[in-house]
Amino acid sequence: MTNLEPASGTRRSFLRASGLGIGALAASPLLAACNNQNQTTAMPRYTGGDPWRRFEGTTINFISENTAPTAAIAANLKPFTELTGVNVQIVNLELTALVQRVALDMASGHAQYQVIYADPYQVLAPYSAGLADLSEFVGADGYPELGHGGLKDFIPTQLNAAGKFVDDEKVFALPYDCPTMIWQYRKDIFDTYGGRMADDLGFDITPGADRTWEEYFQMAEWINGNADEVPYGTGHQAKQHDSLMCDFSNLLWAYGGDYFENGQDVGLLGTKDPGQSLLNQPEAKEAAALYNKLVGIAHPGSRGWDWDGVANALRAEQIAMTPNWHENAAANESVLPGKVGYAPLPKGPKRNAHMYGGCGIGIADNSQGAERGAAFLFLAWATSQDTQLANLKSEAGGGTPTRSSVYELPEVRKAENRPSELPNMLTADAVNFAWQEANIGLRPKIPMWNECDTAIFTGLSQMLAGQGNPEETMDGISDHVDRIVERGWVA
């Protein structure tokens, strides 16, 4: 495995300095040329035999964000090499650096990185023209089957959100990881104080989908003043960062707000023209008001924390509960064994909503010859039931599966309850609820999302710092997002 340091500078400045503006890249003659070239590049002819051995001796490169599944796979590539005879070199980068590298590689004419960690918002939406349509391989003669029902085995909302863009008939990536935000709480503290808290507050305080965000606020405030084990009832990933947008979005959707019209469709399949922003609507302003109030009584470190910061705060016994990515469960259990519970996030006036942060892996469309075919072998293996189970067990990382069939395995079902040898599975009930179409939270899958995201978390951060009230803040963010969308996908 090769590890490279993240490149410095922002994605936009990097592309501009390189002469590869985002809009220019989308229509790049080089990209168009390599797409045409792939249609005629000789692929080794399949003459029968084991399709897994068809590209034996080939070396491919996989560029990935430094995620749990990739850590697990990098620690044990031997099974893939033994199965296929293909060598894989893995480059791990911070996501912004990965996007920069992928953008340049797609315009180069020939892929240096054949397998790409295709973040739906930063890679798939803006660069789908540079990713291969996997129908070229899935079910085609000379390639192994995906197994266990093929594409239908992937959790449907994840296949759409992480694998497709605009065209429902094309699949550009296979679901690879699936971090989803759920309610994580100190079970031991709730066991100790639950009776008193319920009596004082006048409602059932059991964490779960029946609680409301207003009740969550009251519970956090009660813990602030009554629990000795932790100084604060809640903590949030409210740093001026993508994490702030993720944290706020759970309330936005729960209160009936959204970023654009038809938000679920824009999140599942995506669009190139989402229309006017809805962030100036009453539902969005109501959500912002409660979020502002909630962070106001949260641990003061919240405004400097991203998802890692708030996860560490829970494990350091600084907070009693937090919304955060479910894949923190394994680390929680290693530090606070048996003390952390997992539940769906609270509901708002409209619904329960849980930010989904999963990504897929795809093939660079300027991959050629045997490298192109070997890349699909890696996709098929890396997302297979056996590999996802091995990742779940890995001490190097792992993540949680994206295939429904893995969750039906007896040893996986057993691990949903303590004592668990697969601690991420302790979140199974919560995430299965979260992944239902009515409960999943999907940010807009649009080519210009990066700029919109920055406008959103910058405005929210200013609100949390007291530089504007929720109504003014959401009006300002909405106007900014509209200008970005009207300008289109440009550098």
CSV table of C-alpha atoms in Angstrom, one decimal:
chain,number,residue,atom,x,y,z
A,1,MET,CA,0.0,0.0,0.0
A,2,THR,CA,1.2,3.5,-0.9
A,3,ASN,CA,0.3,6.4,1.3
A,4,LEU,CA,0.7,9.9,-0.1
A,5,GLU,CA,0.3,13.2,1.8
A,6,PRO,CA,-2.8,15.3,1.0
A,7,ALA,CA,-2.1,18.0,-1.5
A,8,SER,CA,-2.2,21.6,-0.2
A,9,GLY,CA,-4.7,24.2,-1.2
A,10,THR,CA,-8.4,24.0,-2.0
A,11,ARG,CA,-9.9,21.9,-4.8
A,12,ARG,CA,-10.9,25.0,-6.8
A,13,SER,CA,-7.6,26.8,-6.5
A,14,PHE,CA,-5.8,23.5,-7.5
A,15,LEU,CA,-7.9,23.0,-10.6
A,16,ARG,CA,-7.6,26.7,-11.6
A,17,ALA,CA,-3.8,26.6,-11.2
A,18,SER,CA,-3.7,23.5,-13.2
A,19,GLY,CA,-5.8,25.0,-16.0
A,20,LEU,CA,-8.5,22.4,-15.3
A,21,GLY,CA,-11.6,24.4,-14.4
A,22,ILE,CA,-14.5,22.2,-13.3
A,23,GLY,CA,-16.7,23.2,-16.2
A,24,ALA,CA,-13.8,22.9,-18.6
A,25,LEU,CA,-13.1,19.4,-17.4
A,26,ALA,CA,-16.6,18.3,-17.9
A,27,ALA,CA,-16.3,19.2,-21.6
A,28,SER,CA,-12.7,18.5,-21.9
A,29,PRO,CA,-11.5,17.3,-25.3
A,30,LEU,CA,-9.1,15.0,-23.5
A,31,LEU,CA,-11.9,13.4,-21.5
A,32,ALA,CA,-14.0,13.1,-24.6
A,33,ALA,CA,-11.1,11.6,-26.5
A,34,CYS,CA,-10.3,9.0,-23.9
A,35,ASN,CA,-14.0,8.0,-23.8
A,36,ASN,CA,-13.9,7.4,-27.5
A,37,GLN,CA,-10.6,5.7,-27.3
A,38,ASN,CA,-12.0,3.2,-24.7
A,39,GLN,CA,-14.5,2.0,-27.3
A,40,THR,CA,-11.8,0.8,-29.6
A,41,THR,CA,-9.0,-0.1,-27.1
A,42,ALA,CA,-8.3,-3.8,-27.4
A,43,MET,CA,-9.5,-5.8,-24.4
A,44,PRO,CA,-7.9,-9.2,-24.1
A,45,ARG,CA,-10.4,-11.6,-25.7
A,46,TYR,CA,-12.1,-14.0,-23.4
A,47,THR,CA,-11.4,-17.5,-24.5
A,48,GLY,CA,-13.0,-19.4,-21.6
A,49,GLY,CA,-11.8,-20.6,-18.3
A,50,ASP,CA,-11.9,-18.9,-14.9
A,51,PRO,CA,-13.1,-15.3,-15.5
A,52,TRP,CA,-11.4,-14.3,-12.2
A,53,ARG,CA,-8.0,-15.3,-13.8
A,54,ARG,CA,-8.6,-13.5,-17.1
A,55,PHE,CA,-6.3,-10.5,-16.3
A,56,GLU,CA,-3.6,-12.4,-14.4
A,57,GLY,CA,-0.4,-10.4,-14.1
A,58,THR,CA,-2.0,-7.0,-14.4
A,59,THR,CA,-1.3,-4.2,-11.9
A,60,ILE,CA,-4.0,-1.6,-11.1
A,61,ASN,CA,-4.2,1.4,-8.8
A,62,PHE,CA,-7.0,2.2,-6.4
A,63,ILE,CA,-7.3,5.8,-5.1
A,64,SER,CA,-9.4,6.0,-2.0
A,65,GLU,CA,-10.3,8.3,0.9
A,66,ASN,CA,-8.8,6.9,4.1
A,67,THR,CA,-11.9,5.0,5.1
A,68,ALA,CA,-12.5,2.0,7.3
A,69,PRO,CA,-13.2,-0.5,4.5
A,70,THR,CA,-10.1,0.6,2.6
A,71,ALA,CA,-8.0,0.2,5.7
A,72,ALA,CA,-9.3,-3.4,6.1
A,73,ILE,CA,-8.7,-4.3,2.5
A,74,ALA,CA,-5.3,-2.7,2.4
A,75,ALA,CA,-4.3,-4.8,5.4
A,76,ASN,CA,-5.2,-8.0,3.6
A,77,LEU,CA,-5.0,-7.9,-0.2
A,78,LYS,CA,-3.7,-11.4,-0.4
A,79,PRO,CA,-7.1,-13.1,-1.0
A,80,PHE,CA,-7.7,-10.9,-4.1
A,81,THR,CA,-4.2,-11.5,-5.5
A,82,GLU,CA,-4.5,-15.2,-5.0
A,83,LEU,CA,-8.0,-15.3,-6.6
A,84,THR,CA,-7.1,-13.2,-9.7
A,85,GLY,CA,-3.4,-12.9,-10.1
A,86,VAL,CA,-3.9,-9.1,-10.2
A,87,ASN,CA,-1.8,-6.8,-8.1
A,88,VAL,CA,-3.4,-3.8,-6.5
A,89,GLN,CA,-1.7,-0.7,-5.2
A,90,ILE,CA,-3.7,1.5,-2.9
A,91,VAL,CA,-3.3,5.3,-2.5
A,92,ASN,CA,-5.0,6.8,0.6
A,93,LEU,CA,-5.8,10.5,0.6
A,94,GLU,CA,-7.9,13.0,2.4
A,95,LEU,CA,-11.0,13.5,0.4
A,96,THR,CA,-10.2,17.0,-1.0
A,97,ALA,CA,-6.8,15.8,-2.2
A,98,LEU,CA,-8.5,12.7,-3.7
A,99,VAL,CA,-10.9,14.9,-5.7
A,100,GLN,CA,-8.0,17.0,-7.1
A,101,ARG,CA,-6.1,13.9,-8.1
A,102,VAL,CA,-9.1,12.3,-9.8
A,103,ALA,CA,-10.0,15.4,-11.7
A,104,LEU,CA,-6.5,15.7,-13.2
A,105,ASP,CA,-6.3,11.9,-13.9
A,106,MET,CA,-9.6,12.0,-15.8
A,107,ALA,CA,-8.3,14.7,-18.1
A,108,SER,CA,-5.0,12.9,-18.7
A,109,GLY,CA,-6.0,10.6,-21.5
A,110,HIS,CA,-5.0,7.4,-19.7
A,111,ALA,CA,-5.9,6.4,-16.2
A,112,GLN,CA,-3.2,6.3,-13.5
A,113,TYR,CA,-5.9,5.3,-11.1
A,114,GLN,CA,-8.2,2.6,-12.5
A,115,VAL,CA,-10.4,2.2,-9.4
A,116,ILE,CA,-11.8,5.3,-7.9
A,117,TYR,CA,-13.5,6.0,-4.5
A,118,ALA,CA,-16.4,7.9,-6.0
A,119,ASP,CA,-17.9,10.2,-3.4
A,120,PRO,CA,-21.4,10.9,-4.7
A,121,TYR,CA,-21.2,14.6,-4.2
A,122,GLN,CA,-17.5,15.5,-4.9
A,123,VAL,CA,-16.7,12.8,-7.6
A,124,LEU,CA,-19.8,11.1,-9.0
A,125,ALA,CA,-22.0,14.1,-9.6
A,126,PRO,CA,-19.3,16.5,-11.1
A,127,TYR,CA,-17.3,13.8,-12.9
A,128,SER,CA,-19.8,11.1,-14.0
A,129,ALA,CA,-18.7,11.5,-17.6
A,130,GLY,CA,-15.3,10.2,-16.5
A,131,LEU,CA,-16.6,7.0,-14.9
A,132,ALA,CA,-17.4,3.8,-16.7
A,133,ASP,CA,-21.0,2.6,-16.9
A,134,LEU,CA,-20.7,-0.8,-15.1
A,135,SER,CA,-23.3,-2.4,-17.4
A,136,GLU,CA,-20.3,-3.0,-19.6
A,137,PHE,CA,-19.3,-5.7,-17.1
A,138,VAL,CA,-22.2,-6.7,-14.9
A,139,GLY,CA,-23.7,-9.9,-16.4
A,140,ALA,CA,-21.4,-9.7,-19.4
A,141,ASP,CA,-19.6,-12.8,-20.8
A,142,GLY,CA,-16.1,-13.2,-19.4
A,143,TYR,CA,-16.7,-11.5,-16.1
A,144,PRO,CA,-17.7,-13.1,-12.8
A,145,GLU,CA,-21.1,-12.7,-11.4
A,146,LEU,CA,-21.6,-10.2,-8.5
A,147,GLY,CA,-23.2,-13.0,-6.6
A,148,HIS,CA,-26.1,-13.2,-4.0
A,149,GLY,CA,-28.6,-11.5,-6.3
A,150,GLY,CA,-26.1,-9.2,-8.0
A,151,LEU,CA,-27.0,-5.5,-8.0
A,152,LYS,CA,-30.3,-6.3,-6.2
A,153,ASP,CA,-28.4,-7.4,-3.1
A,154,PHE,CA,-27.2,-3.9,-2.5
A,155,ILE,CA,-29.4,-1.9,-0.2
A,156,PRO,CA,-31.6,0.0,-2.7
A,157,THR,CA,-31.3,3.5,-1.3
A,158,GLN,CA,-27.5,3.1,-1.2
A,159,LEU,CA,-27.3,1.8,-4.8
A,160,ASN,CA,-29.2,4.8,-6.0
A,161,ALA,CA,-27.4,7.4,-3.8
A,162,ALA,CA,-23.9,6.1,-4.2
A,163,GLY,CA,-24.0,4.5,-7.6
A,164,LYS,CA,-26.1,6.5,-10.0
A,165,PHE,CA,-26.4,10.0,-11.4
A,166,VAL,CA,-29.4,11.3,-13.3
A,167,ASP,CA,-29.9,8.2,-15.4
A,168,ASP,CA,-31.5,5.3,-13.5
A,169,GLU,CA,-30.3,2.8,-16.1
A,170,LYS,CA,-26.6,3.5,-15.6
A,171,VAL,CA,-24.6,2.4,-12.6
A,172,PHE,CA,-21.3,4.2,-12.1
A,173,ALA,CA,-20.2,2.8,-8.8
A,174,LEU,CA,-21.0,-0.1,-6.4
A,175,PRO,CA,-21.9,0.8,-2.8
A,176,TYR,CA,-18.7,0.5,-0.8
A,177,ASP,CA,-19.3,2.1,2.6
A,178,CYS,CA,-22.4,3.4,4.3
A,179,PRO,CA,-21.7,5.7,7.4
A,180,THR,CA,-25.1,7.0,8.6
A,181,MET,CA,-25.9,9.4,11.5
A,182,ILE,CA,-27.7,7.9,14.4
A,183,TRP,CA,-28.3,8.8,18.1
A,184,GLN,CA,-25.4,7.6,20.3
A,185,TYR,CA,-25.9,7.9,24.0
A,186,ARG,CA,-24.4,6.8,27.3
A,187,LYS,CA,-26.7,3.9,28.2
A,188,ASP,CA,-25.3,3.7,31.7
A,189,ILE,CA,-26.3,7.3,32.4
A,190,PHE,CA,-29.8,6.8,31.1
A,191,ASP,CA,-30.1,3.7,33.3
A,192,THR,CA,-29.0,5.7,36.3
A,193,TYR,CA,-31.1,8.8,35.8
A,194,GLY,CA,-33.9,7.7,33.5
A,195,GLY,CA,-36.6,7.6,36.2
A,196,ARG,CA,-35.8,11.0,37.6
A,197,MET,CA,-35.4,12.5,34.2
A,198,ALA,CA,-38.8,11.2,33.0
A,199,ASP,CA,-40.5,12.4,36.2
A,200,ASP,CA,-39.1,15.8,35.9
A,201,LEU,CA,-39.6,16.3,32.2
A,202,GLY,CA,-43.0,14.5,32.0
A,203,PHE,CA,-42.3,12.3,29.0
A,204,ASP,CA,-40.7,8.9,28.2
A,205,ILE,CA,-37.0,9.7,27.8
A,206,THR,CA,-36.0,6.4,26.0
A,207,PRO,CA,-33.8,7.3,23.1
A,208,GLY,CA,-35.4,6.4,19.8
A,209,ALA,CA,-37.6,7.4,16.8
A,210,ASP,CA,-40.5,8.4,19.0
A,211,ARG,CA,-38.6,11.2,20.7
A,212,THR,CA,-38.7,14.7,19.2
A,213,TRP,CA,-35.8,17.1,18.7
A,214,GLU,CA,-37.4,19.4,21.2
A,215,GLU,CA,-37.4,16.6,23.8
A,216,TYR,CA,-33.8,15.9,22.9
A,217,PHE,CA,-33.0,19.5,23.8
A,218,GLN,CA,-34.8,19.2,27.1
A,219,MET,CA,-33.0,15.9,28.0
A,220,ALA,CA,-29.6,17.4,27.2
A,221,GLU,CA,-30.4,20.5,29.3
A,222,TRP,CA,-31.6,18.2,32.2
A,223,ILE,CA,-28.4,16.2,32.1
A,224,ASN,CA,-26.3,19.4,32.2
A,225,GLY,CA,-27.7,20.2,35.6
A,226,ASN,CA,-28.2,16.8,37.1
A,227,ALA,CA,-25.7,14.1,36.0
A,228,ASP,CA,-22.3,13.9,37.7
A,229,GLU,CA,-20.7,11.5,35.3
A,230,VAL,CA,-20.4,14.0,32.4
A,231,PRO,CA,-20.3,17.8,32.3
A,232,TYR,CA,-22.7,18.1,29.3
A,233,GLY,CA,-25.8,16.4,28.0
A,234,THR,CA,-25.0,16.7,24.3
A,235,GLY,CA,-22.2,17.5,21.9
A,236,HIS,CA,-22.3,18.4,18.2
A,237,GLN,CA,-20.0,18.5,15.1
A,238,ALA,CA,-20.6,22.2,14.7
A,239,LYS,CA,-17.2,23.2,13.4
A,240,GLN,CA,-17.1,25.5,10.3
A,241,HIS,CA,-16.7,22.4,8.2
A,242,ASP,CA,-18.8,19.9,6.1
A,243,SER,CA,-19.6,18.2,9.5
A,244,LEU,CA,-21.7,21.2,10.4
A,245,MET,CA,-23.9,20.9,7.3
A,246,CYS,CA,-24.3,17.1,8.1
A,247,ASP,CA,-25.3,17.8,11.7
A,248,PHE,CA,-27.8,20.5,10.8
A,249,SER,CA,-29.3,18.6,7.9
A,250,ASN,CA,-30.8,16.0,10.3
A,251,LEU,CA,-33.0,18.7,11.8
A,252,LEU,CA,-33.7,20.5,8.5
A,253,TRP,CA,-35.3,17.4,7.0
A,254,ALA,CA,-37.0,16.4,10.3
A,255,TYR,CA,-38.8,19.8,10.3
A,256,GLY,CA,-39.9,19.4,6.7
A,257,GLY,CA,-37.3,21.6,5.2
A,258,ASP,CA,-35.0,20.7,2.3
A,259,TYR,CA,-32.3,22.2,0.1
A,260,PHE,CA,-34.3,22.0,-3.1
A,261,GLU,CA,-37.7,20.8,-4.4
A,262,ASN,CA,-38.0,17.0,-4.7
A,263,GLY,CA,-35.1,16.6,-2.3
A,264,GLN,CA,-35.3,12.8,-2.1
A,265,ASP,CA,-35.0,12.5,-5.9
A,266,VAL,CA,-32.2,15.1,-6.0
A,267,GLY,CA,-30.4,13.1,-3.3
A,268,LEU,CA,-31.0,9.6,-4.8
A,269,LEU,CA,-30.4,10.1,-8.6
A,270,GLY,CA,-29.2,13.7,-8.6
A,271,THR,CA,-29.7,16.5,-11.1
A,272,LYS,CA,-27.7,19.1,-13.0
A,273,ASP,CA,-30.3,21.8,-12.4
A,274,PRO,CA,-31.9,21.7,-8.9
A,275,GLY,CA,-33.8,25.0,-9.2
A,276,GLN,CA,-34.3,27.5,-6.4
A,277,SER,CA,-33.1,26.9,-2.9
A,278,LEU,CA,-35.7,26.2,-0.2
A,279,LEU,CA,-33.5,27.3,2.7
A,280,ASN,CA,-35.5,30.5,3.1
A,281,GLN,CA,-38.7,28.7,3.8
A,282,PRO,CA,-40.3,28.6,7.3
A,283,GLU,CA,-39.5,25.0,7.9
A,284,ALA,CA,-35.8,25.6,7.4
A,285,LYS,CA,-35.8,28.6,9.6
A,286,GLU,CA,-37.6,26.7,12.4
A,287,ALA,CA,-35.0,24.0,12.1
A,288,ALA,CA,-32.2,26.5,12.3
A,289,ALA,CA,-33.7,28.1,15.4
A,290,LEU,CA,-33.8,24.9,17.3
A,291,TYR,CA,-30.3,23.9,16.1
A,292,ASN,CA,-29.0,27.3,17.3
A,293,LYS,CA,-30.7,26.7,20.7
A,294,LEU,CA,-29.4,23.1,20.9
A,295,VAL,CA,-25.7,24.0,20.2
A,296,GLY,CA,-26.1,26.9,22.7
A,297,ILE,CA,-26.5,24.4,25.6
A,298,ALA,CA,-24.2,21.7,24.2
A,299,HIS,CA,-20.6,21.2,25.2
A,300,PRO,CA,-18.8,24.5,24.3
A,301,GLY,CA,-16.2,22.4,22.4
A,302,SER,CA,-18.9,21.6,19.8
A,303,ARG,CA,-18.2,24.7,17.7
A,304,GLY,CA,-14.6,23.4,17.2
A,305,TRP,CA,-15.5,19.7,16.6
A,306,ASP,CA,-16.1,17.7,13.5
A,307,TRP,CA,-17.3,14.1,13.5
A,308,ASP,CA,-14.0,12.9,15.0
A,309,GLY,CA,-14.0,15.6,17.7
A,310,VAL,CA,-17.5,14.8,18.9
A,311,ALA,CA,-16.8,11.0,18.8
A,312,ASN,CA,-13.7,11.5,21.0
A,313,ALA,CA,-15.7,13.7,23.4
A,314,LEU,CA,-18.3,10.9,23.9
A,315,ARG,CA,-15.5,8.4,24.5
A,316,ALA,CA,-13.7,10.8,26.9
A,317,GLU,CA,-16.9,11.0,29.0
A,318,GLN,CA,-17.5,14.7,28.2
A,319,ILE,CA,-21.0,14.3,26.8
A,320,ALA,CA,-23.9,12.0,27.4
A,321,MET,CA,-25.2,11.8,23.8
A,322,THR,CA,-24.6,13.0,20.3
A,323,PRO,CA,-25.8,12.5,16.7
A,324,ASN,CA,-22.8,10.9,14.8
A,325,TRP,CA,-21.8,8.3,12.2
A,326,HIS,CA,-22.8,4.8,13.2
A,327,GLU,CA,-19.4,3.3,12.4
A,328,ASN,CA,-18.0,4.8,15.6
A,329,ALA,CA,-19.6,1.9,17.4
A,330,ALA,CA,-16.5,-0.3,17.3
A,331,ALA,CA,-14.3,2.4,18.8
A,332,ASN,CA,-16.9,3.2,21.4
A,333,GLU,CA,-17.0,-0.4,22.5
A,334,SER,CA,-13.3,-0.6,22.8
A,335,VAL,CA,-13.2,2.4,25.2
A,336,LEU,CA,-16.6,2.3,26.9
A,337,PRO,CA,-17.6,-1.4,26.6
A,338,GLY,CA,-21.3,-1.9,27.2
A,339,LYS,CA,-21.9,1.7,28.1
A,340,VAL,CA,-23.0,3.2,24.7
A,341,GLY,CA,-26.5,2.7,23.2
A,342,TYR,CA,-27.6,3.3,19.6
A,343,ALA,CA,-31.0,4.5,18.4
A,344,PRO,CA,-32.6,6.3,15.5
A,345,LEU,CA,-32.4,10.1,15.6
A,346,PRO,CA,-35.3,12.1,17.0
A,347,LYS,CA,-38.2,13.2,14.8
A,348,GLY,CA,-39.4,16.6,13.9
A,349,PRO,CA,-42.9,17.8,12.8
A,350,LYS,CA,-42.4,16.1,9.4
A,351,ARG,CA,-40.3,12.9,9.9
A,352,ASN,CA,-37.2,11.2,11.2
A,353,ALA,CA,-34.2,11.9,9.1
A,354,HIS,CA,-30.6,10.5,9.2
A,355,MET,CA,-27.8,11.9,7.1
A,356,TYR,CA,-26.3,9.2,4.9
A,357,GLY,CA,-22.7,9.6,4.0
A,358,GLY,CA,-21.9,6.5,2.0
A,359,CYS,CA,-19.8,6.2,-1.1
A,360,GLY,CA,-19.2,3.8,-4.0
A,361,ILE,CA,-16.2,2.6,-5.9
A,362,GLY,CA,-16.1,2.9,-9.7
A,363,ILE,CA,-13.8,2.5,-12.7
A,364,ALA,CA,-12.1,5.4,-14.5
A,365,ASP,CA,-13.5,5.5,-18.0
A,366,ASN,CA,-10.1,6.3,-19.4
A,367,SER,CA,-8.8,2.9,-18.1
A,368,GLN,CA,-7.8,0.7,-21.0
A,369,GLY,CA,-7.2,-2.9,-21.9
A,370,ALA,CA,-6.5,-5.4,-19.2
A,371,GLU,CA,-6.4,-2.7,-16.5
A,372,ARG,CA,-10.0,-1.8,-17.3
A,373,GLY,CA,-11.2,-5.4,-16.9
A,374,ALA,CA,-9.0,-6.0,-13.8
A,375,ALA,CA,-10.6,-3.0,-12.2
A,376,PHE,CA,-14.0,-4.6,-12.4
A,377,LEU,CA,-12.6,-7.8,-10.8
A,378,PHE,CA,-11.5,-5.6,-7.9
A,379,LEU,CA,-14.9,-3.9,-7.6
A,380,ALA,CA,-16.7,-7.3,-7.7
A,381,TRP,CA,-14.4,-8.7,-5.0
A,382,ALA,CA,-14.2,-5.6,-2.8
A,383,THR,CA,-18.0,-5.4,-2.5
A,384,SER,CA,-18.7,-9.2,-2.3
A,385,GLN,CA,-20.4,-10.8,0.6
A,386,ASP,CA,-17.2,-12.6,1.7
A,387,THR,CA,-15.1,-9.4,1.6
A,388,GLN,CA,-17.7,-7.3,3.4
A,389,LEU,CA,-17.9,-9.9,6.1
A,390,ALA,CA,-14.1,-10.0,6.4
A,391,ASN,CA,-14.0,-6.2,6.6
A,392,LEU,CA,-16.6,-6.3,9.4
A,393,LYS,CA,-14.3,-8.6,11.3
A,394,SER,CA,-11.1,-6.8,10.6
A,395,GLU,CA,-9.0,-5.3,13.4
A,396,ALA,CA,-7.6,-2.8,10.9
A,397,GLY,CA,-10.9,-1.0,10.2
A,398,GLY,CA,-13.9,-2.5,8.4
A,399,GLY,CA,-16.9,-0.4,8.2
A,400,THR,CA,-20.3,-2.0,7.8
A,401,PRO,CA,-21.8,-3.9,4.8
A,402,THR,CA,-23.7,-2.5,1.9
A,403,ARG,CA,-25.2,-5.8,0.9
A,404,SER,CA,-28.5,-7.0,2.4
A,405,SER,CA,-27.4,-10.7,2.3
A,406,VAL,CA,-24.5,-10.0,4.8
A,407,TYR,CA,-27.0,-8.9,7.4
A,408,GLU,CA,-28.8,-12.2,7.1
A,409,LEU,CA,-25.8,-14.3,8.0
A,410,PRO,CA,-26.2,-16.0,11.4
A,411,GLU,CA,-23.0,-14.8,12.8
A,412,VAL,CA,-23.8,-11.2,11.8
A,413,ARG,CA,-27.3,-11.4,13.3
A,414,LYS,CA,-25.9,-12.8,16.5
A,415,ALA,CA,-23.5,-9.8,16.7
A,416,GLU,CA,-26.4,-7.4,16.9
A,417,ASN,CA,-26.6,-8.0,20.6
A,418,ARG,CA,-23.9,-7.9,23.4
A,419,PRO,CA,-21.6,-9.6,23.8
A,420,SER,CA,-20.7,-8.8,20.2
A,421,GLU,CA,-17.6,-9.9,18.2
A,422,LEU,CA,-18.6,-7.4,15.5
A,423,PRO,CA,-19.4,-4.3,17.5
A,424,ASN,CA,-20.5,-2.1,14.5
A,425,MET,CA,-23.5,-4.5,14.3
A,426,LEU,CA,-24.8,-3.2,17.6
A,427,THR,CA,-26.1,-0.3,15.5
A,428,ALA,CA,-28.1,-2.6,13.1
A,429,ASP,CA,-31.6,-1.8,14.3
A,430,ALA,CA,-30.9,1.9,14.2
A,431,VAL,CA,-29.3,2.0,10.8
A,432,ASN,CA,-31.9,-0.4,9.2
A,433,PHE,CA,-34.5,2.1,10.3
A,434,ALA,CA,-32.4,5.0,9.0
A,435,TRP,CA,-31.9,3.4,5.6
A,436,GLN,CA,-35.6,3.1,4.9
A,437,GLU,CA,-36.7,5.5,2.1
A,438,ALA,CA,-38.9,7.5,4.5
A,439,ASN,CA,-36.1,8.0,7.0
A,440,ILE,CA,-32.9,8.4,5.0
A,441,GLY,CA,-31.4,11.9,4.7
A,442,LEU,CA,-29.8,12.7,1.3
A,443,ARG,CA,-27.9,15.9,0.6
A,444,PRO,CA,-28.3,17.2,-3.0
A,445,LYS,CA,-26.3,15.2,-5.6
A,446,ILE,CA,-25.5,18.1,-7.9
A,447,PRO,CA,-22.3,19.0,-9.7
A,448,MET,CA,-22.0,22.3,-7.8
A,449,TRP,CA,-22.6,20.9,-4.3
A,450,ASN,CA,-19.1,21.6,-3.0
A,451,GLU,CA,-19.7,25.3,-3.3
A,452,CYS,CA,-23.2,25.1,-1.9
A,453,ASP,CA,-21.9,23.1,1.1
A,454,THR,CA,-19.3,25.7,1.9
A,455,ALA,CA,-22.0,28.5,1.7
A,456,ILE,CA,-24.2,26.5,4.1
A,457,PHE,CA,-21.7,25.6,6.8
A,458,THR,CA,-20.1,29.1,6.6
A,459,GLY,CA,-23.5,30.8,7.2
A,460,LEU,CA,-24.5,28.4,9.9
A,461,SER,CA,-21.2,28.9,11.7
A,462,GLN,CA,-21.7,32.6,11.7
A,463,MET,CA,-25.2,32.1,13.2
A,464,LEU,CA,-23.8,30.0,16.0
A,465,ALA,CA,-21.2,32.7,16.7
A,466,GLY,CA,-24.0,35.2,17.2
A,467,GLN,CA,-23.5,37.0,13.9
A,468,GLY,CA,-27.1,36.7,12.7
A,469,ASN,CA,-30.4,35.3,13.8
A,470,PRO,CA,-31.8,32.0,12.3
A,471,GLU,CA,-34.2,33.9,9.9
A,472,GLU,CA,-31.5,36.2,8.5
A,473,THR,CA,-29.0,33.4,8.3
A,474,MET,CA,-31.2,31.1,6.3
A,475,ASP,CA,-32.3,33.9,4.0
A,476,GLY,CA,-28.6,34.7,3.4
A,477,ILE,CA,-27.6,31.1,2.8
A,478,SER,CA,-30.5,30.6,0.4
A,479,ASP,CA,-29.5,33.7,-1.7
A,480,HIS,CA,-25.9,32.5,-1.8
A,481,VAL,CA,-26.9,29.0,-2.9
A,482,ASP,CA,-29.2,30.4,-5.6
A,483,ARG,CA,-26.3,32.4,-7.0
A,484,ILE,CA,-24.1,29.3,-7.1
A,485,VAL,CA,-26.7,27.3,-8.9
A,486,GLU,CA,-27.5,30.0,-11.4
A,487,ARG,CA,-23.9,30.4,-12.3
A,488,GLY,CA,-23.7,26.7,-12.9
A,489,TRP,CA,-20.8,24.3,-12.7
A,490,VAL,CA,-17.8,26.6,-13.2
A,491,ALA,CA,-14.3,27.0,-11.8
